[in-house]
mmCIF file of C-alpha atoms in Angstrom:
data_model
loop_
_atom_site.group_PDB
_atom_site.id
_atom_site.type_symbol
_atom_site.label_atom_id
_atom_site.label_comp_id
_atom_site.label_asym_id
_atom_site.label_seq_id
_atom_site.Cartn_x
_atom_site.Cartn_y
_atom_site.Cartn_z
ATOM 1 C CA THR A 1 0.000 0.000 0.000
ATOM 2 C CA LEU A 2 1.376 3.393 -0.974
ATOM 3 C CA ILE A 3 1.232 5.878 1.897
ATOM 4 C CA LEU A 4 1.537 9.461 0.718
ATOM 5 C CA VAL A 5 2.798 11.766 3.435
ATOM 6 C CA GLN A 6 2.312 15.449 2.709
ATOM 7 C CA GLY A 7 2.850 18.706 4.538
ATOM 8 C CA GLY A 8 5.135 21.708 4.412
ATOM 9 C CA TYR A 9 6.237 24.557 6.632
ATOM 10 C CA THR A 10 2.886 25.220 8.271
ATOM 11 C CA ALA A 11 2.447 27.819 10.999
ATOM 12 C CA ALA A 12 1.977 25.140 13.660
ATOM 13 C CA LEU A 13 5.116 23.279 12.566
ATOM 14 C CA VAL A 14 7.279 26.414 12.465
ATOM 15 C CA LYS A 15 6.022 27.570 15.876
ATOM 16 C CA ALA A 16 6.588 24.171 17.494
ATOM 17 C CA ALA A 17 10.058 23.728 15.994
ATOM 18 C CA GLY A 18 11.066 27.335 16.692
ATOM 19 C CA THR A 19 10.036 27.004 20.330
ATOM 20 C CA ALA A 20 11.824 23.669 20.777
ATOM 21 C CA VAL A 21 15.146 24.895 19.367
ATOM 22 C CA LEU A 22 15.349 27.530 22.096
ATOM 23 C CA CYS A 23 16.830 24.636 24.085
ATOM 24 C CA ALA A 24 19.599 24.430 21.490
ATOM 25 C CA LEU A 25 20.228 28.168 21.889
ATOM 26 C CA MET A 26 20.657 27.674 25.643
ATOM 27 C CA TYR A 27 22.896 24.669 25.030
ATOM 28 C CA GLY A 28 25.160 26.705 22.766
ATOM 29 C CA PHE A 29 25.250 29.651 25.159
ATOM 30 C CA HIS A 30 26.294 27.484 28.091
ATOM 31 C CA LEU A 31 28.919 25.756 25.946
ATOM 32 C CA GLY A 32 30.600 29.074 25.206
ATOM 33 C CA ASN A 33 29.945 31.312 28.200
ATOM 34 C CA MET A 34 32.920 30.341 30.384
ATOM 35 C CA ASN A 35 35.759 31.383 28.105
ATOM 36 C CA PRO A 36 35.435 35.084 27.201
ATOM 37 C CA ALA A 37 34.715 36.357 30.715
ATOM 38 C CA ALA A 38 37.061 33.935 32.497
ATOM 39 C CA PRO A 39 39.680 36.529 33.605
ATOM 40 C CA ALA A 40 37.056 38.738 35.271
ATOM 41 C CA MET A 41 35.251 35.779 36.801
ATOM 42 C CA ARG A 42 38.413 34.291 38.234
ATOM 43 C CA ALA A 43 39.529 37.637 39.642
ATOM 44 C CA ASP A 44 36.196 38.301 41.363
ATOM 45 C CA LEU A 45 35.960 34.748 42.703
ATOM 46 C CA GLY A 46 39.522 34.789 44.002
ATOM 47 C CA ILE A 47 40.700 32.002 41.675
ATOM 48 C CA GLU A 48 43.848 33.702 40.451
ATOM 49 C CA ALA A 49 46.455 31.966 38.296
ATOM 50 C CA GLY A 50 48.224 29.087 40.036
ATOM 51 C CA VAL A 51 48.371 25.303 39.809
ATOM 52 C CA GLU A 52 45.705 24.630 42.428
ATOM 53 C CA ASN A 53 43.482 27.454 41.268
ATOM 54 C CA ASP A 54 43.878 26.381 37.641
ATOM 55 C CA ASN A 55 42.743 22.880 38.584
ATOM 56 C CA ALA A 56 39.753 24.281 40.463
ATOM 57 C CA TRP A 57 38.758 26.407 37.483
ATOM 58 C CA ALA A 58 39.242 23.500 35.081
ATOM 59 C CA PHE A 59 36.941 21.366 37.220
ATOM 60 C CA CYS A 60 34.398 24.176 37.320
ATOM 61 C CA VAL A 61 34.361 24.293 33.514
ATOM 62 C CA SER A 62 34.463 20.541 32.878
ATOM 63 C CA ILE A 63 31.773 19.554 35.388
ATOM 64 C CA PHE A 64 29.393 20.722 32.676
ATOM 65 C CA CYS A 65 30.362 17.606 30.696
ATOM 66 C CA LEU A 66 29.670 15.314 33.651
ATOM 67 C CA GLY A 67 26.217 16.829 34.012
ATOM 68 C CA ALA A 68 25.630 16.429 30.273
ATOM 69 C CA LEU A 69 26.569 12.754 30.471
ATOM 70 C CA LEU A 70 24.047 12.253 33.261
ATOM 71 C CA GLY A 71 21.352 14.177 31.407
ATOM 72 C CA CYS A 72 21.661 12.370 28.088
ATOM 73 C CA SER A 73 21.672 9.005 29.886
ATOM 74 C CA LEU A 74 18.509 9.578 31.920
ATOM 75 C CA VAL A 75 16.348 11.750 29.686
ATOM 76 C CA PRO A 76 15.183 9.027 27.231
ATOM 77 C CA MET A 77 13.311 7.312 30.057
ATOM 78 C CA VAL A 78 11.747 10.620 31.088
ATOM 79 C CA ALA A 79 10.729 11.485 27.523
ATOM 80 C CA ASP A 80 9.128 8.079 27.002
ATOM 81 C CA SER A 81 7.309 8.344 30.310
ATOM 82 C CA ILE A 82 5.869 11.877 30.331
ATOM 83 C CA GLY A 83 6.163 12.827 26.668
ATOM 84 C CA ARG A 84 8.443 15.044 24.608
ATOM 85 C CA ARG A 85 6.582 18.270 25.311
ATOM 86 C CA LYS A 86 6.674 18.019 29.097
ATOM 87 C CA THR A 87 10.288 16.897 28.962
ATOM 88 C CA ILE A 88 11.319 19.967 26.962
ATOM 89 C CA LEU A 89 9.468 22.203 29.424
ATOM 90 C CA LEU A 90 11.221 20.410 32.285
ATOM 91 C CA ILE A 91 14.595 20.927 30.595
ATOM 92 C CA SER A 92 13.844 24.647 30.273
ATOM 93 C CA THR A 93 13.103 24.816 33.986
ATOM 94 C CA VAL A 94 16.429 23.124 34.719
ATOM 95 C CA TYR A 95 18.209 25.647 32.458
ATOM 96 C CA LEU A 96 16.487 28.430 34.383
ATOM 97 C CA LEU A 97 17.699 27.022 37.707
ATOM 98 C CA GLY A 98 21.242 26.501 36.428
ATOM 99 C CA SER A 99 21.485 30.032 35.025
ATOM 100 C CA ALA A 100 20.249 31.460 38.319
ATOM 101 C CA LEU A 101 22.901 29.523 40.250
ATOM 102 C CA GLU A 102 25.648 30.647 37.882
ATOM 103 C CA ALA A 103 24.609 34.291 38.120
ATOM 104 C CA ALA A 104 24.261 34.081 41.923
ATOM 105 C CA SER A 105 27.911 33.047 42.206
ATOM 106 C CA GLY A 106 28.917 36.620 41.474
ATOM 107 C CA VAL A 107 26.450 38.388 43.747
ATOM 108 C CA VAL A 108 26.732 36.423 46.994
ATOM 109 C CA PRO A 109 26.750 38.580 50.160
ATOM 110 C CA ARG A 110 30.205 39.561 51.327
ATOM 111 C CA PRO A 111 31.205 37.636 54.480
ATOM 112 C CA ALA A 112 34.042 38.783 56.685
ATOM 113 C CA SER A 113 36.559 36.527 54.987
ATOM 114 C CA PRO A 114 37.276 36.973 51.239
ATOM 115 C CA LEU A 115 38.215 33.289 51.115
ATOM 116 C CA GLU A 116 34.779 32.340 52.421
ATOM 117 C CA ARG A 117 33.118 34.482 49.772
ATOM 118 C CA SER A 118 35.247 32.846 47.065
ATOM 119 C CA SER A 119 34.293 29.393 48.321
ATOM 120 C CA ILE A 120 30.585 30.197 48.297
ATOM 121 C CA GLY A 121 30.800 31.733 44.836
ATOM 122 C CA LEU A 122 32.782 28.822 43.446
ATOM 123 C CA CYS A 123 30.331 26.279 44.885
ATOM 124 C CA LEU A 124 27.393 28.133 43.341
ATOM 125 C CA LEU A 125 29.164 28.293 39.988
ATOM 126 C CA LEU A 126 29.985 24.577 40.158
ATOM 127 C CA ALA A 127 26.370 23.753 40.957
ATOM 128 C CA GLY A 128 25.103 25.969 38.153
ATOM 129 C CA ARG A 129 27.493 24.436 35.621
ATOM 130 C CA ALA A 130 26.481 20.917 36.636
ATOM 131 C CA VAL A 131 22.756 21.708 36.445
ATOM 132 C CA CYS A 132 23.128 23.407 33.052
ATOM 133 C CA GLY A 133 25.141 20.394 31.914
ATOM 134 C CA VAL A 134 22.270 18.066 32.789
ATOM 135 C CA ALA A 135 19.881 20.266 30.820
ATOM 136 C CA SER A 136 22.276 20.512 27.873
ATOM 137 C CA GLY A 137 22.847 16.767 27.647
ATOM 138 C CA SER A 138 19.096 16.240 27.803
ATOM 139 C CA SER A 139 18.578 18.801 25.032
ATOM 140 C CA THR A 140 20.897 16.963 22.639
ATOM 141 C CA VAL A 141 18.671 13.886 22.910
ATOM 142 C CA VAL A 142 15.121 15.168 23.194
ATOM 143 C CA VAL A 143 15.050 18.177 20.870
ATOM 144 C CA PRO A 144 16.351 16.385 17.731
ATOM 145 C CA MET A 145 13.976 13.523 18.554
ATOM 146 C CA TYR A 146 11.065 15.941 18.851
ATOM 147 C CA LEU A 147 11.939 17.758 15.612
ATOM 148 C CA GLY A 148 12.071 14.452 13.749
ATOM 149 C CA GLU A 149 8.748 13.280 15.138
ATOM 150 C CA ILE A 150 6.760 16.416 14.296
ATOM 151 C CA SER A 151 8.249 16.889 10.807
ATOM 152 C CA PRO A 152 7.048 15.340 7.552
ATOM 153 C CA PRO A 153 9.716 12.976 6.175
ATOM 154 C CA HIS A 154 10.882 15.297 3.406
ATOM 155 C CA LEU A 155 11.592 18.122 5.909
ATOM 156 C CA ARG A 156 13.291 16.116 8.662
ATOM 157 C CA GLY A 157 16.779 16.806 7.372
ATOM 158 C CA ALA A 158 16.177 20.548 7.121
ATOM 159 C CA LEU A 159 14.574 20.830 10.550
ATOM 160 C CA GLY A 160 17.155 18.503 12.054
ATOM 161 C CA THR A 161 19.946 20.891 11.085
ATOM 162 C CA CYS A 162 18.145 23.681 12.959
ATOM 163 C CA PHE A 163 19.384 22.196 16.226
ATOM 164 C CA GLN A 164 23.057 22.458 15.228
ATOM 165 C CA LEU A 165 22.572 25.873 13.627
ATOM 166 C CA THR A 166 20.846 27.282 16.713
ATOM 167 C CA CYS A 167 23.496 25.752 18.972
ATOM 168 C CA CYS A 168 26.262 27.466 16.971
ATOM 169 C CA THR A 169 24.302 30.718 17.159
ATOM 170 C CA GLY A 170 24.226 30.384 20.940
ATOM 171 C CA ILE A 171 27.994 29.827 21.061
ATOM 172 C CA LEU A 172 28.562 32.882 18.864
ATOM 173 C CA LEU A 173 26.330 35.062 21.029
ATOM 174 C CA ALA A 174 28.123 33.877 24.166
ATOM 175 C CA GLN A 175 31.514 34.722 22.658
ATOM 176 C CA ILE A 176 30.423 38.197 21.548
ATOM 177 C CA VAL A 177 28.433 39.296 24.598
ATOM 178 C CA GLY A 178 31.127 37.961 26.930
ATOM 179 C CA LEU A 179 33.852 40.198 25.527
ATOM 180 C CA PRO A 180 35.444 42.542 28.113
ATOM 181 C CA ALA A 181 34.159 45.487 26.112
ATOM 182 C CA LEU A 182 30.572 44.317 26.741
ATOM 183 C CA LEU A 183 29.565 42.161 29.729
ATOM 184 C CA GLY A 184 32.721 40.111 30.273
ATOM 185 C CA ARG A 185 34.257 42.360 32.918
ATOM 186 C CA SER A 186 34.270 42.656 36.680
ATOM 187 C CA GLY A 187 30.869 43.333 38.165
ATOM 188 C CA LEU A 188 28.995 42.608 34.940
ATOM 189 C CA TRP A 189 29.733 38.933 34.339
ATOM 190 C CA PRO A 190 26.869 37.794 36.634
ATOM 191 C CA VAL A 191 24.518 39.651 34.279
ATOM 192 C CA TYR A 192 26.245 37.904 31.384
ATOM 193 C CA LEU A 193 25.702 34.468 32.914
ATOM 194 C CA SER A 194 22.074 35.289 33.709
ATOM 195 C CA LEU A 195 21.345 35.806 29.989
ATOM 196 C CA GLY A 196 21.057 32.034 29.687
ATOM 197 C CA ALA A 197 17.749 32.302 31.537
ATOM 198 C CA LEU A 198 16.138 34.445 28.821
ATOM 199 C CA PRO A 199 15.589 31.652 26.249
ATOM 200 C CA ALA A 200 14.418 29.346 29.043
ATOM 201 C CA ALA A 201 11.842 31.872 30.241
ATOM 202 C CA SER A 202 10.786 32.537 26.637
ATOM 203 C CA LEU A 203 10.220 28.837 26.013
ATOM 204 C CA LEU A 204 8.070 28.530 29.120
ATOM 205 C CA VAL A 205 6.035 31.563 28.044
ATOM 206 C CA LEU A 206 5.578 30.128 24.543
ATOM 207 C CA HIS A 207 4.647 26.662 25.818
ATOM 208 C CA SER A 208 1.310 26.711 23.957
ATOM 209 C CA PHE A 209 3.212 26.573 20.638
ATOM 210 C CA LEU A 210 4.955 23.387 21.735
ATOM 211 C CA LEU A 211 2.602 20.633 20.565
ATOM 212 C CA GLU A 212 3.025 17.107 21.837
ATOM 213 C CA SER A 213 4.745 14.666 19.516
ATOM 214 C CA PRO A 214 2.073 12.782 17.526
ATOM 215 C CA ARG A 215 4.537 9.911 17.150
ATOM 216 C CA TRP A 216 4.727 9.525 20.935
ATOM 217 C CA LEU A 217 0.955 9.772 21.348
ATOM 218 C CA ALA A 218 0.242 7.302 18.529
ATOM 219 C CA GLY A 219 2.044 4.514 20.354
ATOM 220 C CA ARG A 220 0.219 4.867 23.649
ATOM 221 C CA SER A 221 -3.531 4.218 23.383
ATOM 222 C CA ASP A 222 -6.486 4.648 21.057
ATOM 223 C CA ALA A 223 -7.619 7.695 23.041
ATOM 224 C CA GLU A 224 -4.207 9.301 22.657
ATOM 225 C CA ALA A 225 -4.165 8.344 18.981
ATOM 226 C CA ILE A 226 -7.243 10.534 18.469
ATOM 227 C CA ARG A 227 -5.357 13.421 20.031
ATOM 228 C CA ALA A 228 -2.365 12.581 17.850
ATOM 229 C CA GLN A 229 -4.542 12.821 14.753
ATOM 230 C CA ALA A 230 -5.705 16.317 15.700
ATOM 231 C CA ILE A 231 -2.121 17.471 16.349
ATOM 232 C CA LEU A 232 -0.911 15.876 13.136
ATOM 233 C CA ALA A 233 -3.639 17.651 11.152
ATOM 234 C CA ALA A 234 -2.563 20.993 12.647
ATOM 235 C CA LEU A 235 1.121 20.328 11.926
ATOM 236 C CA ARG A 236 0.400 19.363 8.319
ATOM 237 C CA GLY A 237 -2.186 22.066 7.681
ATOM 238 C CA GLU A 238 -4.746 19.433 6.656
ATOM 239 C CA PRO A 239 -8.363 18.742 7.698
ATOM 240 C CA LEU A 240 -8.756 16.296 10.568
ATOM 241 C CA SER A 241 -10.273 13.644 8.288
ATOM 242 C CA SER A 242 -7.666 14.087 5.554
ATOM 243 C CA LEU A 243 -6.542 10.807 4.012
ATOM 244 C CA ALA A 244 -2.894 11.924 4.202
ATOM 245 C CA VAL A 245 -3.222 12.549 7.948
ATOM 246 C CA VAL A 246 -4.963 9.217 8.578
ATOM 247 C CA GLN A 247 -2.344 7.350 6.563
ATOM 248 C CA GLU A 248 0.567 9.037 8.330
ATOM 249 C CA LEU A 249 -1.016 8.266 11.701
ATOM 250 C CA ASP A 250 -1.431 4.612 10.668
ATOM 251 C CA LEU A 251 2.226 4.558 9.685
ATOM 252 C CA MET A 252 3.198 5.903 13.106
ATOM 253 C CA GLN A 253 1.041 3.311 14.868
ATOM 254 C CA MET A 254 2.486 0.480 12.807
ATOM 255 C CA ALA A 255 5.995 1.647 13.669
ATOM 256 C CA ALA A 256 5.091 1.828 17.360
ATOM 257 C CA GLY A 257 3.568 -1.664 17.412
ATOM 258 C CA PRO A 258 0.415 -2.809 19.265
ATOM 259 C CA ILE A 259 -1.094 -0.266 21.638
ATOM 260 C CA ALA A 260 -3.395 -0.555 24.615
ATOM 261 C CA GLY A 261 -7.103 -0.650 23.866
ATOM 262 C CA GLY A 262 -6.700 -1.854 20.280
ATOM 263 C CA GLY A 263 -4.513 -1.157 17.309
ATOM 264 C CA GLY A 264 -4.344 1.444 14.681
ATOM 265 C CA ASP A 265 -4.115 -0.954 11.750
ATOM 266 C CA SER A 266 -5.680 0.196 8.523
#
């Protein structure tokens, strides 16, 4: 049986994909935000040049990778359990928390001892880097998966590259805004680090554009398959009863295998 899958860049598809790739923008920003403002950050945190201090700073930067490893390992189970949409919203919340911790490292109250202040600031920065790492690792798994599942087959390659393109844009923005001539200097770098919260807050505000993955819904139950059909029709710009929509939904159900409450076989 020939299954004709149609659809182009509809408003619903562009809105959903554009909202989802905000996670990639945050990922790129957090990849690149530790380098340009490093001299000012180290000076304010009391981590001046030296073997021990260099090791402490290196750990502060690299703990991001440990968090990313944890995030990309655990997030598939979360995405399969609660859905792609809720997982992306959860990731945005984690980005928001991580950015707040990073920014707070530069504005902690001044205790009597400068060493104590440096320790508190460094601990907050470490925590923020680890949390943002978890969110970033999760983003690299869930967002490309989501883009592939909401796209028609002939657009999956184009939309898939949006993740890498947006990530590189985030790195570029981090490198530019973090220059000493802009926000990468003493007293201003906490503001610089807090900019990572802007895309996260924007994604949470635009959550209504983020439709659930019809592919995920189609493999769950007949009731969810009805919801998947409505979302698929919106993404493809087709009527609910369109043959192309029904056929694509059947294809998704066949790929998912038997579902609870009956199948979606045509």
